[in-house]
Coordinates of C-alpha atoms in Angstrom, one line a residue:
M658 CA 84.6 128.3 63.6
A659 CA 86.3 130.4 66.3
T660 CA 89.4 132.3 65.4
E661 CA 92.7 132.5 67.1
S662 CA 92.2 136.0 68.4
N663 CA 89.0 135.4 70.3
K664 CA 90.2 132.2 72.2
P665 CA 91.9 132.4 75.6
Q666 CA 95.3 130.7 75.7
D667 CA 94.3 127.6 77.6
E668 CA 91.3 127.1 75.3
R669 CA 93.5 127.4 72.2
K670 CA 95.9 124.8 73.7
N671 CA 93.0 122.4 74.5
A672 CA 91.6 122.9 71.0
I673 CA 95.0 122.0 69.5
L674 CA 95.0 118.8 71.6
Q675 CA 91.5 117.9 70.7
A676 CA 92.2 118.5 67.0
A677 CA 95.4 116.5 67.1
F678 CA 93.7 113.7 69.0
T679 CA 91.0 113.5 66.2
L680 CA 93.2 113.8 63.2
F681 CA 95.9 111.4 64.7
G682 CA 92.9 108.9 65.4
Q683 CA 91.4 109.3 62.0
V684 CA 94.4 109.4 59.6
G685 CA 97.4 108.4 61.7
Y686 CA 100.3 110.3 63.0
A687 CA 102.3 110.3 59.8
R688 CA 99.5 111.6 57.6
A689 CA 98.2 114.3 59.9
S690 CA 99.9 117.6 59.1
M691 CA 100.6 120.5 61.5
K692 CA 98.6 122.6 59.1
D693 CA 95.6 120.5 59.2
I694 CA 95.6 120.3 63.0
A695 CA 95.9 124.1 63.2
A696 CA 93.0 124.4 60.8
R697 CA 90.9 122.1 62.7
A698 CA 91.8 123.8 66.0
G699 CA 91.2 127.3 64.6
V700 CA 94.5 128.7 65.5
A701 CA 97.7 129.8 63.5
Q702 CA 100.1 127.0 63.0
G703 CA 102.9 128.7 64.8
L704 CA 100.9 128.5 68.0
I705 CA 101.3 124.6 67.9
G706 CA 105.1 125.1 68.0
Y707 CA 104.8 127.6 70.8
H708 CA 102.7 125.3 72.9
F709 CA 104.3 121.9 72.1
G710 CA 107.5 122.6 70.2
S711 CA 107.3 119.7 67.8
K712 CA 104.8 117.3 66.3
E713 CA 106.4 114.4 68.3
T714 CA 105.9 116.3 71.5
L715 CA 102.2 117.1 70.5
L716 CA 101.6 113.3 70.0
V717 CA 103.0 112.5 73.5
E718 CA 101.0 115.2 75.1
V719 CA 97.9 113.9 73.3
V720 CA 98.4 110.4 74.6
R721 CA 99.2 111.7 78.1
E722 CA 96.1 113.8 78.1
W723 CA 93.7 111.0 77.0
M724 CA 95.6 108.2 78.9
I725 CA 96.5 109.8 82.2
N726 CA 94.3 113.0 82.6
R727 CA 91.1 111.8 80.9
G728 CA 91.6 108.1 81.6
M729 CA 93.2 107.3 84.8
R730 CA 92.2 110.5 86.8
E731 CA 88.5 110.2 85.7
A732 CA 88.6 106.6 86.5
F733 CA 89.7 107.2 90.1
A734 CA 87.5 110.2 90.6
G735 CA 84.5 107.9 89.8
L736 CA 85.6 105.0 92.1
D737 CA 83.6 104.2 95.3
L738 CA 86.4 103.5 97.7
Q739 CA 83.9 102.3 100.3
A740 CA 83.0 99.3 98.1
S741 CA 84.6 95.9 98.3
P742 CA 88.0 95.4 96.6
Q743 CA 86.5 93.3 94.1
D744 CA 83.8 96.0 93.2
I745 CA 86.5 98.6 93.1
L746 CA 88.4 96.6 90.4
Q747 CA 85.2 96.1 88.4
Q748 CA 84.5 99.9 88.6
G749 CA 87.7 100.7 87.1
L750 CA 87.3 97.9 84.3
R751 CA 84.0 99.4 83.4
H752 CA 85.5 102.9 83.0
V753 CA 88.3 101.8 80.8
S754 CA 85.8 99.8 78.8
E755 CA 83.4 102.6 78.4
F756 CA 86.3 105.2 77.8
R757 CA 87.7 103.2 74.8
K758 CA 84.3 102.6 73.4
A759 CA 83.5 106.3 73.4
N760 CA 86.9 107.1 71.9
P761 CA 87.4 105.0 68.8
E762 CA 90.3 107.2 67.7
W763 CA 92.2 105.7 70.7
F764 CA 93.2 102.6 68.6
T765 CA 95.0 104.6 65.8
L766 CA 96.5 106.9 68.3
L767 CA 98.2 104.2 70.3
I768 CA 99.4 102.4 67.1
S769 CA 100.9 105.7 66.0
L770 CA 102.8 106.2 69.2
W771 CA 104.1 102.6 69.4
S772 CA 105.2 102.6 65.7
E773 CA 106.8 106.0 66.0
S774 CA 108.8 105.1 69.2
V775 CA 110.4 102.0 67.7
N776 CA 113.1 104.0 66.2
N777 CA 112.8 107.1 68.2
E778 CA 114.6 106.8 71.6
K779 CA 112.9 110.2 72.9
L780 CA 109.5 108.9 72.2
A781 CA 110.2 105.5 73.6
A782 CA 111.3 107.1 76.9
E783 CA 108.2 109.3 76.8
L784 CA 106.1 106.3 76.3
L785 CA 107.7 104.3 79.1
D786 CA 106.9 107.3 81.4
I787 CA 103.5 107.3 80.4
Y788 CA 103.0 103.5 81.1
K789 CA 104.8 103.9 84.5
E790 CA 102.1 106.4 85.5
M791 CA 99.4 104.0 84.3
R792 CA 100.9 101.2 86.2
A793 CA 101.1 103.3 89.4
G794 CA 97.5 104.0 89.1
I795 CA 96.6 100.3 88.6
L796 CA 98.7 99.4 91.5
L797 CA 96.8 101.7 93.8
V798 CA 93.7 99.5 93.0
I799 CA 95.7 96.3 93.4
D800 CA 96.8 97.4 96.9
R801 CA 93.1 97.6 97.9
L802 CA 92.5 94.0 96.8
E803 CA 94.5 92.7 99.7
L804 CA 96.2 90.0 97.6
P805 CA 98.8 87.6 99.0
L806 CA 101.5 89.2 96.7
A807 CA 104.9 90.7 97.3
Q808 CA 105.4 94.3 96.0
D809 CA 107.1 93.0 92.8
E810 CA 104.5 90.5 92.1
K811 CA 101.9 93.3 92.3
Q812 CA 103.8 95.2 89.9
N813 CA 103.9 92.3 87.6
L814 CA 100.2 91.8 87.9
A815 CA 99.6 95.6 87.2
A816 CA 101.7 95.2 83.9
L817 CA 99.5 92.1 83.1
I818 CA 96.3 93.9 83.4
Q819 CA 97.8 96.8 81.4
A820 CA 98.7 94.5 78.6
V821 CA 95.0 93.1 78.7
F822 CA 93.7 96.7 78.1
D823 CA 96.1 97.2 75.3
G824 CA 95.3 94.1 73.8
L825 CA 91.6 94.6 73.8
T826 CA 92.2 98.1 72.3
L827 CA 94.2 96.4 69.4
Q828 CA 91.6 93.7 68.8
S829 CA 88.4 95.7 68.9
P830 CA 88.5 97.6 65.6
L831 CA 89.9 94.5 63.8
S832 CA 87.0 92.1 64.6
L833 CA 89.4 89.4 65.4
T834 CA 86.5 87.4 67.1
E835 CA 83.0 87.0 66.1
Q836 CA 81.9 89.0 69.2
P837 CA 84.3 91.5 70.9
L838 CA 84.9 90.8 74.6
S839 CA 82.4 92.5 76.6
Y840 CA 83.0 94.4 79.9
E841 CA 81.4 91.5 81.8
Q842 CA 83.7 88.9 80.0
V843 CA 86.8 90.9 80.8
A844 CA 85.8 91.3 84.5
Q845 CA 85.1 87.5 84.7
G846 CA 88.6 86.9 83.2
I847 CA 90.3 89.2 85.7
G848 CA 88.3 87.5 88.4
W849 CA 89.6 84.1 87.4
M850 CA 93.0 85.4 87.6
L851 CA 92.7 86.9 90.9
G852 CA 91.0 83.7 92.2
G853 CA 93.9 81.7 90.9
I854 CA 96.4 83.9 92.9
R855 CA 94.5 83.5 96.0
S856 CA 94.1 79.7 95.5
T857 CA 97.9 79.4 94.8
A858 CA 98.7 81.3 97.9
E859 CA 96.4 79.2 100.1
G860 CA 97.8 76.0 98.7
S861 CA 101.4 77.2 99.4
N862 CA 100.4 78.1 103.1
A863 CA 98.7 74.7 103.5
S864 CA 101.7 72.9 102.1
S865 CA 104.1 74.7 104.3
Q866 CA 102.0 73.9 107.4
T867 CA 102.0 70.2 106.6
R868 CA 105.7 69.7 106.0
P869 CA 106.9 70.0 109.8
N870 CA 104.3 67.5 110.8
N871 CA 105.4 65.1 107.9
A872 CA 109.0 65.4 109.0
S873 CA 108.1 64.7 112.7
N874 CA 106.1 61.7 111.8
K875 CA 109.1 60.3 110.0
G876 CA 111.2 60.8 113.0
D877 CA 108.8 58.7 115.1

């Protein structure tokens, strides 16, 4: 294992993040000690305090790294923006599905952050900021779908898609269903939701166009 003295500073910081991600994911936030994280990262324990200040800040930075930097940014980097809006959404869904499958620690990590933030206002605020960043990324994709929605309705849709992803993360390790939902099934469900939005909008437009005609007929 590499020692602290022969690791560049950025490499040591990344090693701490990776070690914390692994241990938080394997044993949970409460049971993962700073000593164990430092040992796994191959650094002195004091270096964790130097880079992150506290264990709770380290937890936030780990979630931000995997959720925003390695999750959202990698997803957008891999999108084919020349594809159809529906294909763009499916590409994003596939990335999220594959990312969470490749990182089983993600479940325990999210549970740790959610549970710790219940009675910790600072953590709750940090979690809200992370979710706002994620939602902004989802909104960028939704904007390309050309849905007949107002901006606040698009934000609600982004929150709903976000909740779907979180729900799938919670269900996958618990085997709540005989067969976990596949990427194709999730994409199909989102497709139904988008189809319903378009159908509702078309129905509203048709209704508004017929009302004046009905009113004029009554006058005759």
